[in-house]
Tab-separated table of N, CA and C in Angstrom:
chain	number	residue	atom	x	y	z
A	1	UNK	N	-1.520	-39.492	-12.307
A	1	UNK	CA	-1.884	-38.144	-11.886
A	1	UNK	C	-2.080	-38.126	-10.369
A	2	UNK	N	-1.912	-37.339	-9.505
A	2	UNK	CA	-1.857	-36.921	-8.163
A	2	UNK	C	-2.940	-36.720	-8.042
A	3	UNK	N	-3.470	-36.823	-6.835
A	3	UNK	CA	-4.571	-36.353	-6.477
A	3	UNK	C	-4.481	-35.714	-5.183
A	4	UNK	N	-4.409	-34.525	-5.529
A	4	UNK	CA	-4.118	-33.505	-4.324
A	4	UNK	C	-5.675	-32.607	-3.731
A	5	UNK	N	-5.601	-32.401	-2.139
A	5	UNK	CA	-6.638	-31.814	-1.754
A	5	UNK	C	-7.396	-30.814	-2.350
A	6	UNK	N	-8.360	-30.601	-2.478
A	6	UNK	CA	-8.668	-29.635	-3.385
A	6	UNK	C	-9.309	-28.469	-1.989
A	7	UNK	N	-8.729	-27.000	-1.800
A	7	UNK	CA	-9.792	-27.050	-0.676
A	7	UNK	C	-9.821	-24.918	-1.127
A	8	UNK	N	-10.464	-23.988	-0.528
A	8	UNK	CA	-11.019	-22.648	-0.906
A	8	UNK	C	-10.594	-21.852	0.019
A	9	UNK	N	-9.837	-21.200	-0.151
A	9	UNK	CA	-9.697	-20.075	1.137
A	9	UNK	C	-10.213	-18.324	0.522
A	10	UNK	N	-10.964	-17.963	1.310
A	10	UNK	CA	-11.637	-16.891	0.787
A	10	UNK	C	-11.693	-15.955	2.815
A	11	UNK	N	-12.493	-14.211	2.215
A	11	UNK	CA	-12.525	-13.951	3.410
A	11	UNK	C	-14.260	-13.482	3.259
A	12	UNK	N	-15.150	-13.686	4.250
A	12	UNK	CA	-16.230	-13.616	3.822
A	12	UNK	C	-17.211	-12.621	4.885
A	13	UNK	N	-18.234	-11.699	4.613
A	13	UNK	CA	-18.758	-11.237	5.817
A	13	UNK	C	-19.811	-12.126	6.476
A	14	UNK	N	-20.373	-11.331	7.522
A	14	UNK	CA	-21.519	-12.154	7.700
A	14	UNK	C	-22.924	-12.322	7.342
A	15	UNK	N	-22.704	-12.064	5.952
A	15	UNK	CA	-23.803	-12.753	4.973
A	15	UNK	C	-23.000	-13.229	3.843
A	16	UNK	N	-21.951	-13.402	4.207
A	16	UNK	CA	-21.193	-14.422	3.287
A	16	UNK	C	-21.089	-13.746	1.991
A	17	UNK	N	-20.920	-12.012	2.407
A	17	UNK	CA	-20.332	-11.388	1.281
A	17	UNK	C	-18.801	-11.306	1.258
A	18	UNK	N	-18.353	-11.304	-0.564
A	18	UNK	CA	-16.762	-11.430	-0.855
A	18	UNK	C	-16.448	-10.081	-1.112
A	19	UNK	N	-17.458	-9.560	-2.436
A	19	UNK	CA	-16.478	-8.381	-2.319
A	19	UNK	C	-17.990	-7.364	-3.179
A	20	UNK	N	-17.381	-6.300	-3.462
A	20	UNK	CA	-17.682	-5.700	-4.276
A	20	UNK	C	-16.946	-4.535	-5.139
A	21	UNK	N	-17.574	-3.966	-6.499
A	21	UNK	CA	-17.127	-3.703	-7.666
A	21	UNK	C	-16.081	-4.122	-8.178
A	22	UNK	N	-15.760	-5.511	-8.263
A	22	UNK	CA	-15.048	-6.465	-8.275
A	22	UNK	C	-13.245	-6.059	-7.667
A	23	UNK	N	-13.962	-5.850	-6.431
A	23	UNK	CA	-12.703	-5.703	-5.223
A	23	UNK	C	-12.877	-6.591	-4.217
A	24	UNK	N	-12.081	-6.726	-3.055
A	24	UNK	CA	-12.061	-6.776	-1.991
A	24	UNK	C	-12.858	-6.151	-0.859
A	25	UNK	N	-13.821	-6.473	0.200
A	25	UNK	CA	-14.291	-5.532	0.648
A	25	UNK	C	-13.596	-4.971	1.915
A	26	UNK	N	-12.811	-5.994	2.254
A	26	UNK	CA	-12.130	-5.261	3.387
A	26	UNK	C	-10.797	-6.233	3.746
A	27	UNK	N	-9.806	-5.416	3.740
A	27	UNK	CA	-8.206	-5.742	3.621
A	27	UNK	C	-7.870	-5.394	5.093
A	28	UNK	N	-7.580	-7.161	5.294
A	28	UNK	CA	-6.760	-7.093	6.836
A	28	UNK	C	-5.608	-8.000	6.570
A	29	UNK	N	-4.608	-6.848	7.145
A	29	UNK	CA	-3.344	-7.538	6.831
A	29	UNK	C	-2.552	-8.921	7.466
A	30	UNK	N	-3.459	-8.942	8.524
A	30	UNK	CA	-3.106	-10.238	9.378
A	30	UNK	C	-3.370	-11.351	8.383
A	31	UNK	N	-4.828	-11.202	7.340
A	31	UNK	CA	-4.908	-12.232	6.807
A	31	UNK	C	-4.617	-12.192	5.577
A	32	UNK	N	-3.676	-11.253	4.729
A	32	UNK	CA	-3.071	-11.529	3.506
A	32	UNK	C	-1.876	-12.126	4.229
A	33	UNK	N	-1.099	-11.842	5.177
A	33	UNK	CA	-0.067	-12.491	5.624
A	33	UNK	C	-0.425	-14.643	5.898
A	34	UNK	N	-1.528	-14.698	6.326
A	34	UNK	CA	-2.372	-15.918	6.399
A	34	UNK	C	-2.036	-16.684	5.181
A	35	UNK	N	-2.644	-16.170	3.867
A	35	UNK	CA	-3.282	-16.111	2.580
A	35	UNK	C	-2.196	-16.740	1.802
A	36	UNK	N	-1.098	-15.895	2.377
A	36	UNK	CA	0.560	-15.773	1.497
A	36	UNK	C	1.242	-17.304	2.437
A	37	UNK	N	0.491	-17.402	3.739
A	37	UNK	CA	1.549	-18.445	4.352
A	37	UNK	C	1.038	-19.639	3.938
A	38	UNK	N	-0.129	-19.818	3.747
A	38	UNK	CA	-1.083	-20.648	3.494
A	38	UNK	C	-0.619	-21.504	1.787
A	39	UNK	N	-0.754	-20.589	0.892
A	39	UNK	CA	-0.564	-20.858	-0.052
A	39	UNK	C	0.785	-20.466	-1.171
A	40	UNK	N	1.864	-20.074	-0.659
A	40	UNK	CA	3.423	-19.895	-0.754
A	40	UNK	C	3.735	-21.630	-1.670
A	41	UNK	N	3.882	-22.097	-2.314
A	41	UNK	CA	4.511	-23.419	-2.643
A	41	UNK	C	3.265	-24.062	-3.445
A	42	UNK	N	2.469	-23.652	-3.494
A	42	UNK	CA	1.213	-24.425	-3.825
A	42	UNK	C	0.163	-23.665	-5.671
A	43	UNK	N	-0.457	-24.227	-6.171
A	43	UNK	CA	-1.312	-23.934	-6.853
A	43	UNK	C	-2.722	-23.273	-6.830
A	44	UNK	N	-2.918	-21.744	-7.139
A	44	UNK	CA	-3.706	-21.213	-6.675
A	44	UNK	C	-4.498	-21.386	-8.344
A	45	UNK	N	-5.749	-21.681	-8.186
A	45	UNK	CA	-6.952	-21.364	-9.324
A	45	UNK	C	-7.836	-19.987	-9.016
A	46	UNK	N	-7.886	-18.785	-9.985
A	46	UNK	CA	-8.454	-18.067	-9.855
A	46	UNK	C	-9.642	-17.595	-11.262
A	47	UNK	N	-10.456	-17.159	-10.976
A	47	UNK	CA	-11.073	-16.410	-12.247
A	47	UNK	C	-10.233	-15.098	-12.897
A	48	UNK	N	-10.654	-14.505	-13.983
A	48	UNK	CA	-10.136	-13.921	-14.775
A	48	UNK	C	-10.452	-12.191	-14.014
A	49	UNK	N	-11.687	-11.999	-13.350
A	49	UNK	CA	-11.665	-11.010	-12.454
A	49	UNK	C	-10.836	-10.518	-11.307
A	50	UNK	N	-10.840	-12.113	-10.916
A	50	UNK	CA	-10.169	-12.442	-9.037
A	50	UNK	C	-8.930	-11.703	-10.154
A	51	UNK	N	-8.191	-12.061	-10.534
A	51	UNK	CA	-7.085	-12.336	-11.398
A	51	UNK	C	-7.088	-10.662	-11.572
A	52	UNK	N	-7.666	-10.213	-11.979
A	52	UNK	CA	-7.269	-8.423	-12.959
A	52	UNK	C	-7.296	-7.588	-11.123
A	53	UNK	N	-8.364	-7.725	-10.659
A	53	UNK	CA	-8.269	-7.114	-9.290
A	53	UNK	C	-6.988	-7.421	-8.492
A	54	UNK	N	-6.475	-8.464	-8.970
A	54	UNK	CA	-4.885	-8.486	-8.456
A	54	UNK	C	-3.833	-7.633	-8.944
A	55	UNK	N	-4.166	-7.970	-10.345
A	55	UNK	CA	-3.208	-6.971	-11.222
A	55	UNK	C	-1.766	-7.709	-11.662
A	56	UNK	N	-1.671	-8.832	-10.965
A	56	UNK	CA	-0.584	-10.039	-11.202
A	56	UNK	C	-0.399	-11.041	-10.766
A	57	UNK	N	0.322	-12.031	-11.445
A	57	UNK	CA	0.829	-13.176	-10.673
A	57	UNK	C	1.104	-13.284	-9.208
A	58	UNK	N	0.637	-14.267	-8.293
A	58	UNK	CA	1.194	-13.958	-6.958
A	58	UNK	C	2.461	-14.737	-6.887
A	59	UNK	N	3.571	-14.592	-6.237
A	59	UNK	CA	4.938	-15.238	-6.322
A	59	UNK	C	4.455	-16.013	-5.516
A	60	UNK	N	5.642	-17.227	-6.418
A	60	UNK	CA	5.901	-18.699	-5.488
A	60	UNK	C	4.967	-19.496	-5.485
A	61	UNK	N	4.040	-19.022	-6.614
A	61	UNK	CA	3.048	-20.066	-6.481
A	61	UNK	C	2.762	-20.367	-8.073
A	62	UNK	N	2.038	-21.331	-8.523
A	62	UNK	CA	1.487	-21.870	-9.389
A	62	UNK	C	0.114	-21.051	-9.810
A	63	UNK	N	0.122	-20.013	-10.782
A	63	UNK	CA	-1.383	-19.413	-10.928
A	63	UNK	C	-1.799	-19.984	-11.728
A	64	UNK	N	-3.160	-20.438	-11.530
A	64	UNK	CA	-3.697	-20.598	-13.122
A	64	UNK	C	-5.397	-19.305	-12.761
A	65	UNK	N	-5.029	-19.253	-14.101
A	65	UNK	CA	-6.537	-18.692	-14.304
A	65	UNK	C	-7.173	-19.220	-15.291
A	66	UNK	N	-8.527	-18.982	-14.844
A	66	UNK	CA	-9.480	-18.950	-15.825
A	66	UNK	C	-10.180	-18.571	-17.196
A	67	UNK	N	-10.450	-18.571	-18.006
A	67	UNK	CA	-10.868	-17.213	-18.992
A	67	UNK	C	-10.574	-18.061	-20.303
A	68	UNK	N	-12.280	-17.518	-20.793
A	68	UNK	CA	-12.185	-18.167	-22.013
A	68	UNK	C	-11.664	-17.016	-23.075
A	69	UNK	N	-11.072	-15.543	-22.602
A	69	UNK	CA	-11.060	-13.932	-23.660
A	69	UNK	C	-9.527	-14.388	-23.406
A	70	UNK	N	-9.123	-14.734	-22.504
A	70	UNK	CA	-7.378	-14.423	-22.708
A	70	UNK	C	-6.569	-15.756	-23.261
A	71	UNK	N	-5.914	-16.059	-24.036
A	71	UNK	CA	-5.103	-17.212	-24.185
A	71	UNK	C	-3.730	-17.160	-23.631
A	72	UNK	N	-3.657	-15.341	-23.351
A	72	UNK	CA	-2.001	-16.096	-22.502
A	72	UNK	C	-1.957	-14.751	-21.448
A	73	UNK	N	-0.984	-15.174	-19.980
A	73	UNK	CA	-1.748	-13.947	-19.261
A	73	UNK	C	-0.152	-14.655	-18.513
A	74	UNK	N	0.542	-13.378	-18.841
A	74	UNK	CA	2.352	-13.488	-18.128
A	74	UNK	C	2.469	-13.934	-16.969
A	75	UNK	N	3.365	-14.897	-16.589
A	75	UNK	CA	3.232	-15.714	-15.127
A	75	UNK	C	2.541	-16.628	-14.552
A	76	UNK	N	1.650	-16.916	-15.474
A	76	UNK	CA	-0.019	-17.593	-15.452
A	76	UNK	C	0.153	-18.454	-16.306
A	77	UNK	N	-0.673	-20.083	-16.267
A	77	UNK	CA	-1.813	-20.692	-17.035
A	77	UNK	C	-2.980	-20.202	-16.900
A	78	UNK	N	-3.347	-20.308	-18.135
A	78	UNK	CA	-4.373	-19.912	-18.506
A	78	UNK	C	-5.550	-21.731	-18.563
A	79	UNK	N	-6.516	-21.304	-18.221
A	79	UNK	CA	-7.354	-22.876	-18.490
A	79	UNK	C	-8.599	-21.941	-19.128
A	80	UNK	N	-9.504	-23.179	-19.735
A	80	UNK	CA	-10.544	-22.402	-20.282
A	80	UNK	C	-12.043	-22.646	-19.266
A	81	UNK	N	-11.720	-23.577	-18.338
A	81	UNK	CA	-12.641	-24.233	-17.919
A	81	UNK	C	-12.108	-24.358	-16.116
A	82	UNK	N	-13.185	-24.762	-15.147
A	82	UNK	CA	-12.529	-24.951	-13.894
A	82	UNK	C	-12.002	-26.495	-14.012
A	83	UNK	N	-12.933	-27.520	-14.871
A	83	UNK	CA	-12.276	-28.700	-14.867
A	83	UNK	C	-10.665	-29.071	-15.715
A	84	UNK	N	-10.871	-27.569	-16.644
A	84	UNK	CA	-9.231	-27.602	-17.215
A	84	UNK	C	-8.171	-27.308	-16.421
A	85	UNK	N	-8.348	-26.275	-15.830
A	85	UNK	CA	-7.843	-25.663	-14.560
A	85	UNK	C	-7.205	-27.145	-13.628
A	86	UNK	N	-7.755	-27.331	-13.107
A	86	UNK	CA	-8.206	-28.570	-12.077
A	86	UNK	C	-7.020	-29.769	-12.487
A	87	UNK	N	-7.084	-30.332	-13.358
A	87	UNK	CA	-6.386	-30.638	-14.428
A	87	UNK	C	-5.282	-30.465	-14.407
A	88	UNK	N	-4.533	-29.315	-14.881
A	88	UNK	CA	-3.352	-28.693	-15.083
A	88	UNK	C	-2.768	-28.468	-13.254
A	89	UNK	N	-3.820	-28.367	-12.755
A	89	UNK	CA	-3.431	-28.134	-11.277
A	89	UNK	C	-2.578	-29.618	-11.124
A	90	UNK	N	-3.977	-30.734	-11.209
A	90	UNK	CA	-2.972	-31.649	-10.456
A	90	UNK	C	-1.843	-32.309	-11.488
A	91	UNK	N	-1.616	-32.269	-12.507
A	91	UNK	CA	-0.308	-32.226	-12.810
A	91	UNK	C	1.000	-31.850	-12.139
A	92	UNK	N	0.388	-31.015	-11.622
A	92	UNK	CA	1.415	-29.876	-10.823
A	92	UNK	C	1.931	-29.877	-9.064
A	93	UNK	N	0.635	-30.129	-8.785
A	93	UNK	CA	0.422	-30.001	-7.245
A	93	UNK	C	0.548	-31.517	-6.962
A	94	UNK	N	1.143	-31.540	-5.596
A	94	UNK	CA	1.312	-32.827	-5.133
A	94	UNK	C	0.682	-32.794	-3.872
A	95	UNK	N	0.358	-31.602	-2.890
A	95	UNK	CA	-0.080	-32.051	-1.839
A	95	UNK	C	-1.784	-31.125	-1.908
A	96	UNK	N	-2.011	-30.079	-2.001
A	96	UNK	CA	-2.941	-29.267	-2.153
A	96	UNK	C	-3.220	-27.952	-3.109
A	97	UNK	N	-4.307	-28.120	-3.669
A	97	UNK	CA	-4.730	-26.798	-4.509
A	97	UNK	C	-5.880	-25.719	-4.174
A	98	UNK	N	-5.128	-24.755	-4.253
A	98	UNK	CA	-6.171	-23.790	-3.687
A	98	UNK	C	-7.294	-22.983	-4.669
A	99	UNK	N	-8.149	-23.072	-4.578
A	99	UNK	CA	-9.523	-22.170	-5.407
A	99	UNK	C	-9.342	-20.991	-4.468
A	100	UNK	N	-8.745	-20.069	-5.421
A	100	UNK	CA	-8.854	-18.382	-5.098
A	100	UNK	C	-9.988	-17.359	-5.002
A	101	UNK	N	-11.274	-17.736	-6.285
A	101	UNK	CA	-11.588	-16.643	-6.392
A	101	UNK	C	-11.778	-16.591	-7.566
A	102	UNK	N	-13.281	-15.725	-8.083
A	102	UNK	CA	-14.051	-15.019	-7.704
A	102	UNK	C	-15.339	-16.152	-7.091
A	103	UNK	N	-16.130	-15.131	-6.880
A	103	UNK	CA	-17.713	-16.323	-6.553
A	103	UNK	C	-17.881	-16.513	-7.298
A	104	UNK	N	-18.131	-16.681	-9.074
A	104	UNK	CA	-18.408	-17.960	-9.833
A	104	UNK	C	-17.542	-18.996	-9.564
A	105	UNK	N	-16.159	-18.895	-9.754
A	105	UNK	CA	-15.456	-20.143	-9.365
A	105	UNK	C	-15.319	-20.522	-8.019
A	106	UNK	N	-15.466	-19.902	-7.083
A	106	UNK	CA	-16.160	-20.718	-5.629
A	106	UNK	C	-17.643	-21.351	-5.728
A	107	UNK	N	-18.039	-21.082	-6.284
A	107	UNK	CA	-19.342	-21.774	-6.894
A	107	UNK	C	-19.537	-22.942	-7.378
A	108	UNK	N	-18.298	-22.899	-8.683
A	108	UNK	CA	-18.426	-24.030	-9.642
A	108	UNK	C	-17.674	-24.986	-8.586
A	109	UNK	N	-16.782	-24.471	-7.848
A	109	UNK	CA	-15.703	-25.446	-6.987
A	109	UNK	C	-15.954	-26.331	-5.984
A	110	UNK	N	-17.314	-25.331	-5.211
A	110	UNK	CA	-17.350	-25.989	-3.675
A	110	UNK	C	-17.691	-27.328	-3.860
A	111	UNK	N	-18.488	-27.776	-5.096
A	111	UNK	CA	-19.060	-29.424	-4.641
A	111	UNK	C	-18.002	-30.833	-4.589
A	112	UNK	N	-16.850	-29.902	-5.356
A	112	UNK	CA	-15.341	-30.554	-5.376
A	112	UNK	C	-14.108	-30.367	-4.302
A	113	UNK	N	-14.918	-30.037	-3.257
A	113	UNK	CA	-13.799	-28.934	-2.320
A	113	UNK	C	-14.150	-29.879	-0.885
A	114	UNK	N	-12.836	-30.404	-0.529
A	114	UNK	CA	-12.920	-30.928	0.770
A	114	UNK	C	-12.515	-29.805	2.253
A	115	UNK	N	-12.162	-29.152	1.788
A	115	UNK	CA	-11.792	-28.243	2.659
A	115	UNK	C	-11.916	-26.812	2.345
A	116	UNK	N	-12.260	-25.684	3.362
A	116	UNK	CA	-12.237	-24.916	3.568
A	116	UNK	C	-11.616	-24.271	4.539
A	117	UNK	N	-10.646	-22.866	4.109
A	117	UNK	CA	-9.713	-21.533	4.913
A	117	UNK	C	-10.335	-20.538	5.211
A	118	UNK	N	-11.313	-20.577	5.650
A	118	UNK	CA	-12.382	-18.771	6.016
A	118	UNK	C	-11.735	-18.126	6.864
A	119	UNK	N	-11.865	-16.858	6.329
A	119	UNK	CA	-12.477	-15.963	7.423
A	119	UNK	C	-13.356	-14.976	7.153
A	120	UNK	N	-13.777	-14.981	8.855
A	120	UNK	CA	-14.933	-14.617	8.908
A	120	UNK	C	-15.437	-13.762	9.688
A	121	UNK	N	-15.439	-12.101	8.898
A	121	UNK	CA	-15.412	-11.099	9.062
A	121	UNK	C	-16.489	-10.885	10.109
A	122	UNK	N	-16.398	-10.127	10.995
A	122	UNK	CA	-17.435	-9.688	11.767
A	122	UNK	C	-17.857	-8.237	11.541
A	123	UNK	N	-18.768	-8.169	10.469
A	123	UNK	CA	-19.123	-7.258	10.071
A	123	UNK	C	-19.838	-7.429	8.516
A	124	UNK	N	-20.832	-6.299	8.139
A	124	UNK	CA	-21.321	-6.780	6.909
A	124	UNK	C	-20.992	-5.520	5.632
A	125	UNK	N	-21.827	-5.759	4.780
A	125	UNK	CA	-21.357	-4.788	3.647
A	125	UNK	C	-22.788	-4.720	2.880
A	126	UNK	N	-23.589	-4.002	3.000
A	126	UNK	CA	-24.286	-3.546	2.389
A	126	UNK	C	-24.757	-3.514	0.612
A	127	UNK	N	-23.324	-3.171	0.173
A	127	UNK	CA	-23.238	-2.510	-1.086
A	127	UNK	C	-22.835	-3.703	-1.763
A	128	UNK	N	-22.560	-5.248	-0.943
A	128	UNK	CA	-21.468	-6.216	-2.101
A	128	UNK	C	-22.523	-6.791	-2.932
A	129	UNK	N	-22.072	-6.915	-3.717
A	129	UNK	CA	-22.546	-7.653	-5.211
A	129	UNK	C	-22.098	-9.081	-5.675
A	130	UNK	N	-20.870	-9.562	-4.872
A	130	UNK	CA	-20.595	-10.512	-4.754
A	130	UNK	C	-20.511	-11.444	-3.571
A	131	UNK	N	-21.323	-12.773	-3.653
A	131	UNK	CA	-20.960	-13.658	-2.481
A	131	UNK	C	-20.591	-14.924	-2.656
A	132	UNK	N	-20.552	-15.443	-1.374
A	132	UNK	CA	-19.498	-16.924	-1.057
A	132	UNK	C	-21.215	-17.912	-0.958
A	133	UNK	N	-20.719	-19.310	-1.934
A	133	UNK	CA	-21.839	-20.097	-2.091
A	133	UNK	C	-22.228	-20.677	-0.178
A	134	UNK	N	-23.155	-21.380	-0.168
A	134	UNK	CA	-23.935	-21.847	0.750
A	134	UNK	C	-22.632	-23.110	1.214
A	135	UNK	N	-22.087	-22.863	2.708
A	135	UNK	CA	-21.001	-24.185	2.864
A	135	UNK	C	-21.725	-24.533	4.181
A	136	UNK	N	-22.945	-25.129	4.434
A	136	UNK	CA	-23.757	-25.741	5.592
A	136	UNK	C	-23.217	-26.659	6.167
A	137	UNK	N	-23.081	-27.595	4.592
A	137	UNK	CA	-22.452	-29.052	4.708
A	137	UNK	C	-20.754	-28.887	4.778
A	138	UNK	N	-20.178	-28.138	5.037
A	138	UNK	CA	-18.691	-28.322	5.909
A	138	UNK	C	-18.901	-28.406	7.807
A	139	UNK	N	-18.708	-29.700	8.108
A	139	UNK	CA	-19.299	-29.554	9.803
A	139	UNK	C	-18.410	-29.962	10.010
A	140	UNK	N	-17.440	-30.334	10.047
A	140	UNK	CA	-16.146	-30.410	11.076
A	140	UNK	C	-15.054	-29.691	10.919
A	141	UNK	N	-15.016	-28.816	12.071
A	141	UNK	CA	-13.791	-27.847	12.524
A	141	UNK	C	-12.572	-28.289	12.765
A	142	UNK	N	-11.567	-28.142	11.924
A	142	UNK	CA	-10.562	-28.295	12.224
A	142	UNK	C	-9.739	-27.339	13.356
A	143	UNK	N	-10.196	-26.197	12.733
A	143	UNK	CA	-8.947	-25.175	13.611
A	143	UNK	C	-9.806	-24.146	13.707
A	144	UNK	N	-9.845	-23.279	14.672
A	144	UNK	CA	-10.961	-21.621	14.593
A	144	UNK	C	-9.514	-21.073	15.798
A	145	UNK	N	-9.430	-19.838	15.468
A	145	UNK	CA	-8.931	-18.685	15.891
A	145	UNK	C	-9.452	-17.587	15.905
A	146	UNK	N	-9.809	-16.754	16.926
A	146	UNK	CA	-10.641	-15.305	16.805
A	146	UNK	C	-9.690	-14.524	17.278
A	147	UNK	N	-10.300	-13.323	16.322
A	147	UNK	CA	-9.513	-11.829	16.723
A	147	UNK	C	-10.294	-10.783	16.820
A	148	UNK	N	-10.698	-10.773	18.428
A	148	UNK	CA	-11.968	-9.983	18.532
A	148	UNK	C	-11.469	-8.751	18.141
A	149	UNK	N	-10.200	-8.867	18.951
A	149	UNK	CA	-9.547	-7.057	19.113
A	149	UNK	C	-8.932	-6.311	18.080
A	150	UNK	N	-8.883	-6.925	16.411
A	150	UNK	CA	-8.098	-6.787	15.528
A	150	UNK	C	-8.987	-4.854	15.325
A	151	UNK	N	-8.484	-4.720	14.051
A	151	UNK	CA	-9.017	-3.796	13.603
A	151	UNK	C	-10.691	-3.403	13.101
A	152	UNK	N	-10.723	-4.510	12.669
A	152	UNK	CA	-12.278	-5.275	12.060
A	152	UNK	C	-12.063	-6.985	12.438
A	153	UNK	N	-12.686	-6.986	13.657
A	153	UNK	CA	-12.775	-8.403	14.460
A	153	UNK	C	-13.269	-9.318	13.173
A	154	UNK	N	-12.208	-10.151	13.015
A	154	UNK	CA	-12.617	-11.506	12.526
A	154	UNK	C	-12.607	-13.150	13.260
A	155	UNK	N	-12.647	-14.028	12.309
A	155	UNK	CA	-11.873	-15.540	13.086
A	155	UNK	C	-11.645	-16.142	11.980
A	156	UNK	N	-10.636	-17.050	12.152
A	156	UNK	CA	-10.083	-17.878	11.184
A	156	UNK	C	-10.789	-19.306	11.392
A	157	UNK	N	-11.095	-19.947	10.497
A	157	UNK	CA	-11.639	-21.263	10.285
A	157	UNK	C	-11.083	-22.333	9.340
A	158	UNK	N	-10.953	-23.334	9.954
A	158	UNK	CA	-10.813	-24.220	8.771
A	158	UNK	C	-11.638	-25.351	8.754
A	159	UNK	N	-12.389	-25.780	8.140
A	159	UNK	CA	-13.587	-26.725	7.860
A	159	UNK	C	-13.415	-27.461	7.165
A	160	UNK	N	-14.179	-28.468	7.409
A	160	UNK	CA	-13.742	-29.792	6.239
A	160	UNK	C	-15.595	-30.484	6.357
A	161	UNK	N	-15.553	-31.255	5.097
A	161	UNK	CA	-17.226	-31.882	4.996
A	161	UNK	C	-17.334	-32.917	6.074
């Protein structure tokens, strides 16, 4: 079996909110273009929410989801578990797997996650209901890019433990 990076790319505010009413809280296209370049060829793990708020398979990639209600979900593995998931990933994946989404499975993931893809919204959200677990212990920067001037100023990060 392979053992491929395991690492999370998410976009987060600054209280390390993801989303709310199980959406997105704020869509910048610079970084679905990111998202798509990032993970194009590779194995994405998502929850069964992350997953319906999509509404489908993302092309070119390996989905699996989560969910113990669905046994079969078109375009998709299905796992019942993140360690099933995980599993079926590295079967599959040879160089890296990505944890998509939602915050339970960034949750269950991070203590298995050598790397992290943020970004990191400059701005907050009041109303989210969902957030990104505690990543203190990621201290070395690989890469940071800021975009003060975007639409909703963010920066890109990539972190590792």
């Amino acid at each position: 079996m392979n053992h491929p990076r395991i690492s999370i790319i998410a976009a987060i505010g600054q209280n390390r909110e993801l989303g709310k009413k199980n959406d997105l809280i704020w869509r910048i296209p610079e970084d679905l273009k990111r998202v798509k370049e990032l993970t194009t060829g590779h194995t994405i793990i998502m929850g069964l929410n992350t997953y319906n708020s999509i509404g489908r398979p993302l092309p070119n990639r390996v989905n699996i989801v989560i969910s113990d209600k669905n046994k079969e979900i078109d375009g998709c593995i299905v796992a019942s578990s993140l360690d099933e998931a995980l599993d079926l990933a590295k079967q599959n994946e040879a160089e890296e797997i990505f944890i998509f989404g939602g915050a339970r499975v960034y949750h269950d993931a991070i203590p298995l996650v050598t790397r992290l893809y943020l970004t990191l919204i400059k701005g907050t959200d009041t109303e989210a209901d969902v957030f990104f677990p505690d990543y203190s212990n990621f201290t070395t920067t690989l890469k940071s890019e800021d975009f003060p001037d975007a639409e909703i100023p963010f920066t890109w990060v990539t972190l590792e433990k």
